[in-house]
mmCIF file of C-alpha atoms and ligand atoms in Angstrom:
data_model
loop_
_atom_site.group_PDB
_atom_site.id
_atom_site.type_symbol
_atom_site.label_atom_id
_atom_site.label_comp_id
_atom_site.label_asym_id
_atom_site.label_seq_id
_atom_site.Cartn_x
_atom_site.Cartn_y
_atom_site.Cartn_z
ATOM 1 C CA MET D 469 -38.226 -210.604 -123.501
ATOM 2 C CA THR D 470 -38.490 -209.419 -120.295
ATOM 3 C CA ALA D 471 -35.866 -209.695 -117.308
ATOM 4 C CA SER D 472 -38.039 -212.100 -115.641
ATOM 5 C CA HIS D 473 -37.845 -214.677 -118.630
ATOM 6 C CA ASP D 474 -34.244 -214.059 -119.185
ATOM 7 C CA LEU D 475 -33.858 -214.926 -115.307
ATOM 8 C CA LEU D 476 -35.772 -218.025 -116.436
ATOM 9 C CA GLU D 477 -33.897 -219.064 -119.147
ATOM 10 C CA LEU D 478 -30.948 -218.963 -116.861
ATOM 11 C CA ALA D 479 -32.504 -220.809 -114.300
ATOM 12 C CA VAL D 480 -33.491 -223.506 -116.670
ATOM 13 C CA ASP D 481 -29.946 -224.081 -117.880
ATOM 14 C CA ILE D 482 -28.516 -224.249 -114.614
ATOM 15 C CA ALA D 483 -31.123 -226.646 -113.054
ATOM 16 C CA ARG D 484 -31.032 -229.058 -115.953
ATOM 17 C CA GLU D 485 -26.946 -229.229 -115.362
ATOM 18 C CA ALA D 486 -27.334 -229.651 -111.435
ATOM 19 C CA GLY D 487 -30.322 -232.312 -111.991
ATOM 20 C CA GLU D 488 -28.189 -234.442 -114.203
ATOM 21 C CA LEU D 489 -25.151 -234.365 -111.430
ATOM 22 C CA ALA D 490 -27.746 -235.090 -108.872
ATOM 23 C CA ALA D 491 -28.691 -238.053 -111.244
ATOM 24 C CA ARG D 492 -25.212 -239.261 -111.685
ATOM 25 C CA ARG D 493 -24.382 -239.158 -108.235
ATOM 26 C CA ARG D 494 -27.224 -240.965 -107.099
ATOM 27 C CA GLU D 495 -26.356 -243.489 -109.752
ATOM 28 C CA ALA D 496 -22.736 -243.846 -108.511
ATOM 29 C CA GLY D 497 -24.163 -244.428 -105.086
ATOM 30 C CA VAL D 498 -25.254 -241.676 -102.102
ATOM 31 C CA SER D 499 -23.032 -240.939 -98.974
ATOM 32 C CA ILE D 500 -24.324 -239.136 -96.247
ATOM 33 C CA ALA D 501 -22.088 -236.622 -95.397
ATOM 34 C CA ALA D 502 -23.910 -235.078 -91.918
ATOM 35 C CA THR D 503 -26.954 -234.852 -90.178
ATOM 36 C CA LYS D 504 -28.080 -231.219 -89.250
ATOM 37 C CA SER D 505 -31.119 -230.337 -87.299
ATOM 38 C CA ALA D 506 -31.984 -233.621 -86.231
ATOM 39 C CA ILE D 507 -30.609 -236.872 -86.870
ATOM 40 C CA ALA D 508 -33.243 -237.328 -89.843
ATOM 41 C CA ASP D 509 -32.183 -234.340 -91.157
ATOM 42 C CA ILE D 510 -29.246 -235.616 -93.804
ATOM 43 C CA VAL D 511 -27.024 -233.902 -95.775
ATOM 44 C CA THR D 512 -25.269 -236.209 -98.580
ATOM 45 C CA GLU D 513 -22.013 -235.268 -100.375
ATOM 46 C CA ALA D 514 -24.365 -234.645 -103.241
ATOM 47 C CA ASP D 515 -26.273 -231.909 -102.012
ATOM 48 C CA ARG D 516 -23.028 -229.849 -101.511
ATOM 49 C CA GLU D 517 -21.595 -230.700 -104.539
ATOM 50 C CA VAL D 518 -24.886 -230.098 -106.398
ATOM 51 C CA GLU D 519 -25.233 -226.355 -104.599
ATOM 52 C CA ASP D 520 -21.453 -225.604 -105.388
ATOM 53 C CA LEU D 521 -22.335 -226.046 -108.814
ATOM 54 C CA ILE D 522 -25.177 -224.058 -109.039
ATOM 55 C CA ARG D 523 -23.624 -221.296 -106.912
ATOM 56 C CA ARG D 524 -20.738 -221.453 -109.166
ATOM 57 C CA ARG D 525 -22.819 -220.935 -112.531
ATOM 58 C CA ILE D 526 -24.692 -217.786 -110.742
ATOM 59 C CA ALA D 527 -21.444 -216.065 -109.634
ATOM 60 C CA ASP D 528 -20.010 -216.857 -113.171
ATOM 61 C CA ALA D 529 -23.121 -215.287 -114.985
ATOM 62 C CA ARG D 530 -24.399 -212.687 -112.437
ATOM 63 C CA PRO D 531 -21.623 -211.620 -109.843
ATOM 64 C CA ASP D 532 -23.744 -209.100 -107.861
ATOM 65 C CA ASP D 533 -26.463 -211.340 -107.535
ATOM 66 C CA GLY D 534 -27.007 -212.785 -104.179
ATOM 67 C CA PHE D 535 -27.307 -216.688 -102.861
ATOM 68 C CA LEU D 536 -29.473 -218.271 -100.217
ATOM 69 C CA GLY D 537 -28.685 -221.827 -100.309
ATOM 70 C CA GLU D 538 -29.676 -224.380 -97.943
ATOM 71 C CA GLU D 539 -26.243 -225.936 -97.780
ATOM 72 C CA SER D 540 -23.747 -222.950 -98.248
ATOM 73 C CA GLY D 541 -26.109 -220.117 -96.616
ATOM 74 C CA ALA D 542 -25.899 -216.603 -98.254
ATOM 75 C CA GLY D 543 -24.312 -214.245 -100.075
ATOM 76 C CA GLU D 544 -25.270 -210.787 -100.136
ATOM 77 C CA SER D 545 -26.924 -209.150 -103.235
ATOM 78 C CA ARG D 546 -25.135 -205.878 -104.929
ATOM 79 C CA SER D 547 -28.295 -206.311 -107.588
ATOM 80 C CA GLY D 548 -30.920 -206.273 -105.902
ATOM 81 C CA ILE D 549 -31.591 -209.787 -107.229
ATOM 82 C CA THR D 550 -31.132 -213.009 -104.877
ATOM 83 C CA TRP D 551 -31.187 -216.931 -106.040
ATOM 84 C CA VAL D 552 -32.877 -219.233 -103.656
ATOM 85 C CA VAL D 553 -31.502 -222.362 -104.001
ATOM 86 C CA ASP D 554 -32.165 -225.877 -102.609
ATOM 87 C CA PRO D 555 -29.676 -227.952 -104.262
ATOM 88 C CA ILE D 556 -31.685 -231.389 -104.073
ATOM 89 C CA ASP D 557 -34.899 -230.815 -102.280
ATOM 90 C CA GLY D 558 -36.288 -234.295 -101.031
ATOM 91 C CA THR D 559 -32.961 -235.394 -99.828
ATOM 92 C CA VAL D 560 -34.148 -238.603 -97.975
ATOM 93 C CA ASN D 561 -35.769 -239.446 -100.623
ATOM 94 C CA TYR D 562 -32.737 -238.871 -102.981
ATOM 95 C CA ALA D 563 -30.898 -241.254 -100.091
ATOM 96 C CA TYR D 564 -33.185 -243.858 -100.074
ATOM 97 C CA GLY D 565 -33.428 -243.958 -104.115
ATOM 98 C CA ILE D 566 -37.000 -242.884 -104.166
ATOM 99 C CA PRO D 567 -37.632 -241.033 -107.869
ATOM 100 C CA ALA D 568 -38.997 -238.265 -106.010
ATOM 101 C CA TYR D 569 -36.417 -235.360 -105.737
ATOM 102 C CA ALA D 570 -35.815 -231.615 -107.093
ATOM 103 C CA VAL D 571 -33.549 -229.391 -108.065
ATOM 104 C CA SER D 572 -35.634 -226.063 -106.891
ATOM 105 C CA ILE D 573 -34.333 -222.282 -108.103
ATOM 106 C CA ALA D 574 -35.792 -219.380 -107.382
ATOM 107 C CA VAL D 575 -35.186 -216.009 -108.238
ATOM 108 C CA VAL D 576 -36.292 -212.818 -106.306
ATOM 109 C CA GLU D 577 -36.026 -209.191 -106.294
ATOM 110 C CA GLY D 578 -35.785 -207.326 -102.845
ATOM 111 C CA PRO D 579 -34.916 -208.596 -99.227
ATOM 112 C CA PRO D 580 -34.158 -212.426 -99.361
ATOM 113 C CA GLU D 581 -37.106 -213.049 -96.838
ATOM 114 C CA PRO D 582 -40.329 -214.936 -97.675
ATOM 115 C CA GLY D 583 -43.202 -212.457 -98.034
ATOM 116 C CA GLU D 584 -40.833 -209.411 -98.502
ATOM 117 C CA TRP D 585 -39.488 -210.579 -101.646
ATOM 118 C CA THR D 586 -40.855 -210.515 -105.368
ATOM 119 C CA ALA D 587 -40.293 -213.868 -106.791
ATOM 120 C CA LEU D 588 -38.972 -213.233 -110.731
ATOM 121 C CA ALA D 589 -38.463 -216.967 -111.586
ATOM 122 C CA GLY D 590 -38.894 -220.431 -110.391
ATOM 123 C CA VAL D 591 -37.657 -223.516 -111.729
ATOM 124 C CA VAL D 592 -38.456 -227.010 -110.244
ATOM 125 C CA PHE D 593 -36.704 -229.873 -112.202
ATOM 126 C CA ASN D 594 -36.957 -233.591 -111.506
ATOM 127 C CA PRO D 595 -34.157 -234.936 -113.498
ATOM 128 C CA VAL D 596 -35.696 -238.945 -112.642
ATOM 129 C CA SER D 597 -38.783 -238.299 -114.511
ATOM 130 C CA GLY D 598 -37.088 -235.374 -116.710
ATOM 131 C CA GLU D 599 -40.221 -233.065 -115.763
ATOM 132 C CA LEU D 600 -39.090 -228.951 -115.414
ATOM 133 C CA PHE D 601 -41.748 -226.844 -114.357
ATOM 134 C CA ARG D 602 -41.149 -223.269 -114.558
ATOM 135 C CA ALA D 603 -42.518 -219.744 -114.255
ATOM 136 C CA SER D 604 -41.977 -216.362 -114.681
ATOM 137 C CA ARG D 605 -43.700 -213.285 -112.881
ATOM 138 C CA GLY D 606 -47.087 -212.648 -115.006
ATOM 139 C CA GLU D 607 -46.163 -215.263 -117.821
ATOM 140 C CA GLY D 608 -47.543 -218.145 -116.466
ATOM 141 C CA ALA D 609 -46.446 -221.534 -115.334
ATOM 142 C CA TRP D 610 -45.361 -224.283 -117.721
ATOM 143 C CA LEU D 611 -44.621 -228.049 -118.071
ATOM 144 C CA GLY D 612 -43.136 -228.057 -121.075
ATOM 145 C CA ASP D 613 -45.601 -226.634 -123.456
ATOM 146 C CA ARG D 614 -48.696 -227.196 -121.494
ATOM 147 C CA ARG D 615 -49.791 -224.223 -119.546
ATOM 148 C CA LEU D 616 -50.398 -224.902 -115.766
ATOM 149 C CA ALA D 617 -53.537 -224.330 -113.888
ATOM 150 C CA VAL D 618 -54.737 -225.318 -110.378
ATOM 151 C CA ASN D 619 -57.812 -227.281 -109.786
ATOM 152 C CA ASP D 620 -60.468 -224.834 -108.994
ATOM 153 C CA PRO D 621 -63.401 -225.283 -107.851
ATOM 154 C CA VAL D 622 -62.185 -229.078 -106.240
ATOM 155 C CA SER D 623 -64.231 -232.108 -106.864
ATOM 156 C CA ALA D 624 -67.244 -232.652 -104.579
ATOM 157 C CA ALA D 625 -65.730 -235.886 -103.416
ATOM 158 C CA GLY D 626 -63.232 -234.224 -101.594
ATOM 159 C CA ALA D 627 -59.590 -232.889 -101.869
ATOM 160 C CA LEU D 628 -56.535 -234.520 -102.487
ATOM 161 C CA LEU D 629 -54.018 -232.787 -100.469
ATOM 162 C CA ALA D 630 -50.165 -233.622 -99.344
ATOM 163 C CA THR D 631 -48.683 -232.337 -96.475
ATOM 164 C CA GLY D 632 -45.392 -233.502 -94.857
ATOM 165 C CA PHE D 633 -43.809 -233.943 -91.481
ATOM 166 C CA GLY D 634 -40.538 -232.045 -89.783
ATOM 167 C CA TYR D 635 -37.784 -233.781 -89.092
ATOM 168 C CA ASP D 636 -37.967 -232.977 -85.327
ATOM 169 C CA PRO D 637 -40.041 -235.883 -83.399
ATOM 170 C CA ALA D 638 -41.019 -233.057 -81.273
ATOM 171 C CA THR D 639 -43.206 -231.711 -83.590
ATOM 172 C CA HIS D 640 -44.581 -234.735 -85.202
ATOM 173 C CA ALA D 641 -47.852 -234.465 -82.478
ATOM 174 C CA GLY D 642 -48.807 -231.206 -83.751
ATOM 175 C CA ASP D 643 -48.618 -232.219 -87.393
ATOM 176 C CA LEU D 644 -50.813 -235.298 -86.990
ATOM 177 C CA ALA D 645 -53.216 -233.439 -84.957
ATOM 178 C CA ARG D 646 -53.442 -230.777 -87.515
ATOM 179 C CA LEU D 647 -53.906 -233.676 -90.136
ATOM 180 C CA ALA D 648 -56.471 -235.063 -88.435
ATOM 181 C CA LYS D 649 -58.521 -231.145 -88.644
ATOM 182 C CA VAL D 650 -57.841 -231.462 -92.026
ATOM 183 C CA MET D 651 -59.230 -234.540 -92.925
ATOM 184 C CA PRO D 652 -62.695 -233.728 -93.382
ATOM 185 C CA LEU D 653 -61.755 -231.468 -96.197
ATOM 186 C CA ALA D 654 -60.030 -234.551 -98.114
ATOM 187 C CA ARG D 655 -60.846 -237.427 -100.032
ATOM 188 C CA ASP D 656 -57.133 -238.680 -99.449
ATOM 189 C CA ILE D 657 -53.603 -237.614 -98.584
ATOM 190 C CA ARG D 658 -50.123 -237.909 -100.065
ATOM 191 C CA ARG D 659 -46.645 -237.625 -98.658
ATOM 192 C CA MET D 660 -44.265 -237.438 -101.493
ATOM 193 C CA GLY D 661 -41.122 -236.057 -99.245
ATOM 194 C CA ALA D 662 -40.107 -233.045 -101.427
ATOM 195 C CA ALA D 663 -42.131 -229.972 -100.803
ATOM 196 C CA SER D 664 -41.003 -228.260 -104.424
ATOM 197 C CA LEU D 665 -42.400 -231.087 -105.953
ATOM 198 C CA ASP D 666 -45.106 -230.965 -103.748
ATOM 199 C CA LEU D 667 -46.070 -227.143 -104.720
ATOM 200 C CA ALA D 668 -45.681 -228.307 -108.664
ATOM 201 C CA SER D 669 -47.864 -230.730 -108.322
ATOM 202 C CA VAL D 670 -50.851 -228.014 -107.031
ATOM 203 C CA ALA D 671 -49.482 -225.794 -109.998
ATOM 204 C CA ALA D 672 -50.246 -228.712 -112.239
ATOM 205 C CA GLY D 673 -53.617 -229.921 -111.176
ATOM 206 C CA ARG D 674 -52.176 -233.348 -109.749
ATOM 207 C CA LEU D 675 -52.980 -232.288 -105.993
ATOM 208 C CA ASP D 676 -55.815 -229.854 -104.953
ATOM 209 C CA GLY D 677 -53.807 -228.446 -102.201
ATOM 210 C CA TYR D 678 -50.843 -228.849 -100.216
ATOM 211 C CA PHE D 679 -49.842 -227.585 -96.387
ATOM 212 C CA GLU D 680 -46.911 -228.071 -94.429
ATOM 213 C CA ARG D 681 -45.533 -226.470 -91.074
ATOM 214 C CA GLY D 682 -41.784 -225.876 -90.567
ATOM 215 C CA LEU D 683 -40.370 -225.281 -94.449
ATOM 216 C CA HIS D 684 -37.214 -223.420 -95.148
ATOM 217 C CA PRO D 685 -37.355 -220.615 -97.726
ATOM 218 C CA TRP D 686 -35.562 -222.889 -100.145
ATOM 219 C CA ASP D 687 -37.833 -225.511 -99.984
ATOM 220 C CA HIS D 688 -41.021 -223.434 -101.031
ATOM 221 C CA ALA D 689 -39.535 -220.418 -103.102
ATOM 222 C CA ALA D 690 -39.823 -221.604 -106.571
ATOM 223 C CA GLY D 691 -42.727 -224.007 -106.086
ATOM 224 C CA ALA D 692 -44.930 -220.972 -104.581
ATOM 225 C CA LEU D 693 -44.420 -218.957 -107.573
ATOM 226 C CA LEU D 694 -45.543 -221.934 -110.036
ATOM 227 C CA VAL D 695 -48.956 -222.270 -108.005
ATOM 228 C CA GLN D 696 -49.402 -218.384 -108.113
ATOM 229 C CA GLU D 697 -48.677 -218.103 -111.748
ATOM 230 C CA ALA D 698 -51.029 -221.426 -112.077
ATOM 231 C CA ASP D 699 -53.719 -219.007 -110.660
ATOM 232 C CA GLY D 700 -53.184 -220.608 -107.352
ATOM 233 C CA LEU D 701 -52.762 -219.108 -103.599
ATOM 234 C CA VAL D 702 -50.121 -219.374 -101.624
ATOM 235 C CA GLY D 703 -49.778 -218.286 -97.804
ATOM 236 C CA GLY D 704 -49.454 -219.030 -94.109
ATOM 237 C CA ILE D 705 -51.671 -218.823 -91.251
ATOM 238 C CA GLY D 706 -54.536 -216.440 -90.823
ATOM 239 C CA GLY D 707 -53.137 -214.388 -94.041
ATOM 240 C CA ALA D 708 -49.754 -214.392 -93.084
ATOM 241 C CA PRO D 709 -47.033 -214.763 -95.803
ATOM 242 C CA VAL D 710 -45.663 -218.182 -96.436
ATOM 243 C CA GLY D 711 -42.863 -219.327 -93.907
ATOM 244 C CA ARG D 712 -41.431 -221.748 -91.331
ATOM 245 C CA ALA D 713 -45.157 -221.345 -89.443
ATOM 246 C CA MET D 714 -46.824 -222.778 -92.323
ATOM 247 C CA THR D 715 -47.412 -223.040 -96.117
ATOM 248 C CA ILE D 716 -50.510 -223.662 -97.426
ATOM 249 C CA ALA D 717 -50.997 -223.643 -101.380
ATOM 250 C CA ALA D 718 -54.274 -224.600 -103.479
ATOM 251 C CA GLY D 719 -56.875 -222.821 -105.657
ATOM 252 C CA PRO D 720 -58.922 -219.651 -103.806
ATOM 253 C CA ASP D 721 -61.528 -221.782 -102.960
ATOM 254 C CA LEU D 722 -59.692 -224.699 -101.192
ATOM 255 C CA PHE D 723 -57.336 -222.197 -99.936
ATOM 256 C CA ALA D 724 -59.988 -220.239 -98.087
ATOM 257 C CA ARG D 725 -61.352 -223.726 -96.533
ATOM 258 C CA LEU D 726 -57.653 -224.673 -95.613
ATOM 259 C CA VAL D 727 -56.700 -221.629 -94.098
ATOM 260 C CA SER D 728 -59.956 -221.686 -92.007
ATOM 261 C CA VAL D 729 -59.123 -225.238 -90.595
ATOM 262 C CA ILE D 730 -55.412 -224.546 -89.715
ATOM 263 C CA ARG D 731 -55.295 -222.290 -87.345
ATOM 264 C CA GLU D 732 -51.901 -223.061 -85.457
HETATM 265 C C1 LIP U 619 -37.636 -231.516 -97.223
HETATM 266 C C2 LIP U 619 -39.237 -231.114 -97.865
HETATM 267 C C3 LIP U 619 -40.412 -231.772 -97.299
HETATM 268 C C4 LIP U 619 -40.085 -231.674 -95.872
HETATM 269 C C5 LIP U 619 -39.074 -232.868 -95.630
HETATM 270 C C6 LIP U 619 -37.799 -231.614 -95.693
HETATM 271 P P1 LIP U 619 -35.201 -231.138 -97.784
HETATM 272 O O1 LIP U 619 -36.563 -230.784 -97.969
HETATM 273 O O2 LIP U 619 -38.951 -230.770 -99.184
HETATM 274 O O3 LIP U 619 -41.468 -231.463 -97.894
HETATM 275 O O4 LIP U 619 -41.705 -232.933 -95.804
HETATM 276 O O5 LIP U 619 -38.903 -232.803 -93.874
HETATM 277 O O6 LIP U 619 -37.853 -230.518 -95.420
HETATM 278 O O7 LIP U 619 -34.495 -231.293 -96.638
HETATM 279 O O8 LIP U 619 -34.967 -232.503 -98.631
HETATM 280 O O9 LIP U 619 -34.335 -229.996 -98.574
#
């Protein structure tokens, strides 16, 4: 069994426990703990509680590993391994009771920076649907016992694309202008509100492609590995690595067309 597979098994175990806690707290009623970058950028008490659980489980199992989480920040790695965690991706969906949110856990080696790290394992778990998407480096992406593959090439009818919009209203005009430029490639657009589930959907062939500006490392770290292990491509503008500037994910043919259209 490879080291990546062992890390994946631990990540799956932790994601399941974290997801079940998130679902229980959702059933009991959600309280908004604070807003962050903008009034729409909320954090719930459950976000914090779920991340605390994940961080404790990792520290107990692998005390020398680093941590990079949406709610509690960074912890330095002594092992060269860092866990990149979004405890509840799709927080606004979660707060409204929309069943499209996920625990996203990635395990990376090297600098905890997208484009510099090597992703070893990734899990995206939607506790409402019970769907747990998983991947380990070189061992494929899976949903249950189904191996995942991106759509490539894409239907002549056009691409089913997903995107998202940042919390800051000042960015919306640019996001909408970019969407207008991409529309000639699309048969339709989806806006699901959770980047990790968008990326998992590309890996599973439920979407042809996804693009979004402004994502944080914890939003895309696990989902990007799912897409790559499903023979898709993930990157930024003009061949840059995935990052805050842009995240683009699709099969090779559509990926090239999206990169060509999305230039800033
Ligand atoms: C969300 C992303 C989503 C994006 C939202 C937000 P969060 O992450 O998953 O794709 O459109 O603006 O960034 O805040 O729910 O963890």
